[in-house]
mmCIF file of C-alpha atoms in Angstrom:
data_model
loop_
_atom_site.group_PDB
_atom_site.id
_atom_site.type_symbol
_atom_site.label_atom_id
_atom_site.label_comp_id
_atom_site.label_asym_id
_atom_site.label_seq_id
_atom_site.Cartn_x
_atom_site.Cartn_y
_atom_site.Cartn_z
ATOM 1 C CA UNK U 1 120.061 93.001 135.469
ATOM 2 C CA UNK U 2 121.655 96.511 135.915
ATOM 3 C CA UNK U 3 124.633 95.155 133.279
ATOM 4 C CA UNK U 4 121.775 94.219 130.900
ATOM 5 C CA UNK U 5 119.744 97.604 131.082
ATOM 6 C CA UNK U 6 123.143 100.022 130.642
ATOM 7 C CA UNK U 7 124.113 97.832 127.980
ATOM 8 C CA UNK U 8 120.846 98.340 126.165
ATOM 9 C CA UNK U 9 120.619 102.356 126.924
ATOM 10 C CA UNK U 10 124.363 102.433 125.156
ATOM 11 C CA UNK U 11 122.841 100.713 122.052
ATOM 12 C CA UNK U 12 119.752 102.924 122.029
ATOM 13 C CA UNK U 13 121.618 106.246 122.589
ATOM 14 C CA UNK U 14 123.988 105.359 119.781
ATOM 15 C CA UNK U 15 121.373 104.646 117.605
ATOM 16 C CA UNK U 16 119.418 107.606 118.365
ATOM 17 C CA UNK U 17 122.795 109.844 118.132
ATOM 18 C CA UNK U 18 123.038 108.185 114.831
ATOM 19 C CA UNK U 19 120.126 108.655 113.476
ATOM 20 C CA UNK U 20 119.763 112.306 115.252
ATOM 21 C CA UNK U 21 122.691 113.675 112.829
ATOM 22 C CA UNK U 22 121.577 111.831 109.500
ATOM 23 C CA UNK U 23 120.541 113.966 106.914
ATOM 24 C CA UNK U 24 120.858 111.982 103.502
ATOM 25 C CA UNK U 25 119.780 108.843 105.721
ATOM 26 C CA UNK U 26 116.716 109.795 106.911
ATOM 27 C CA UNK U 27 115.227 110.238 103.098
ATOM 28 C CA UNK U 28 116.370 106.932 102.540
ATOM 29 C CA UNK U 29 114.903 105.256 105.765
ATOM 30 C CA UNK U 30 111.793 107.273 104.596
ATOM 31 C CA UNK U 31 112.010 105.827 101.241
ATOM 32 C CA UNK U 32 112.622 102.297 102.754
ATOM 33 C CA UNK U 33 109.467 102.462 105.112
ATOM 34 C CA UNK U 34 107.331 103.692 101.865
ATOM 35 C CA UNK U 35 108.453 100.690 99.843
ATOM 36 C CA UNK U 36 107.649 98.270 103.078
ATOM 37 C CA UNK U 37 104.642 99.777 103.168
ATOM 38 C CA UNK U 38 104.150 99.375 99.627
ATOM 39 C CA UNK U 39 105.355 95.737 99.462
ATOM 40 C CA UNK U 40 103.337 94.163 102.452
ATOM 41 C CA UNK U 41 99.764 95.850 102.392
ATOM 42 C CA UNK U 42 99.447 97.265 98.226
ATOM 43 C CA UNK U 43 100.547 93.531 97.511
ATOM 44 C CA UNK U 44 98.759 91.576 99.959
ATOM 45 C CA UNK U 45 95.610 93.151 98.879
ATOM 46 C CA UNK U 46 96.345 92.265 95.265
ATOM 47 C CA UNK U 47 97.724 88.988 95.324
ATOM 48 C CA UNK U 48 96.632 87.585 98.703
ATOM 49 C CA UNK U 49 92.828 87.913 98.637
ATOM 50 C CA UNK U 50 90.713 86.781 102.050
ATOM 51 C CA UNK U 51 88.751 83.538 99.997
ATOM 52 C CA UNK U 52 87.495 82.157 103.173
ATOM 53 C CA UNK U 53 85.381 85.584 103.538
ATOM 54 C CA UNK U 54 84.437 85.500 100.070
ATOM 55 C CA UNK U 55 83.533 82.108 99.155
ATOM 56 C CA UNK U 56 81.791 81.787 102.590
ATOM 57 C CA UNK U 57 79.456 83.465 105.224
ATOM 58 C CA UNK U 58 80.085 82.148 108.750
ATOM 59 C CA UNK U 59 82.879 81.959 110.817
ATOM 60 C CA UNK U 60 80.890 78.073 111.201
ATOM 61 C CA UNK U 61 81.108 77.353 107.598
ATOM 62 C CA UNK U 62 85.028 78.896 107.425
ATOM 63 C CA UNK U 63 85.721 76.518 110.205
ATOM 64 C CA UNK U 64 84.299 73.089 108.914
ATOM 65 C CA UNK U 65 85.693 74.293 105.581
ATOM 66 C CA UNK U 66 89.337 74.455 106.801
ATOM 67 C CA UNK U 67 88.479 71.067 109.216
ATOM 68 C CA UNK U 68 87.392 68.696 106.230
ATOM 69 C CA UNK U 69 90.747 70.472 104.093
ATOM 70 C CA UNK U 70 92.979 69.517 107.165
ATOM 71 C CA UNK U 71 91.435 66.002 107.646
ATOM 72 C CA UNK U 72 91.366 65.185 104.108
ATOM 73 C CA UNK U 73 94.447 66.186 102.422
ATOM 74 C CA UNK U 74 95.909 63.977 100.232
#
């Protein structure tokens, strides 16, 4: 177990060394986490919209709603 936690405190100093003496890198990790950020909440509020919560009013009527779907797929 001593191996395994040296081996990971090489990887994380190397990657904080790294990332310690970026300077063009660190606008483009910026401008990486911006577009994540973008892509997984700005589109999931667009194009994945919560229809259980909208079309009904209980966490009962959700449920029986998703049983009968799950039972009676064709």
């Amino acid at each position: 177990m001593a191996g395994f936690a040296t081996f990971t405190r090489r990887i994380w100093d190397l990657y904080y060394d790294g990332f310690r003496s970026m300077t063009v890198g660190k606008t483009l990790w910026l401008i990486i986490l911006v577009k994540v950020f973008i892509f997984f909440v700005v589109m999931k509020l667009l194009f994945f919209p919560n229809l259980l919560k909208t079309n009904f009013d209980t966490d009962e009527e959700r449920a029986e709603h998703v049983r009968s779907e799950l039972l009676n797929k064709n």
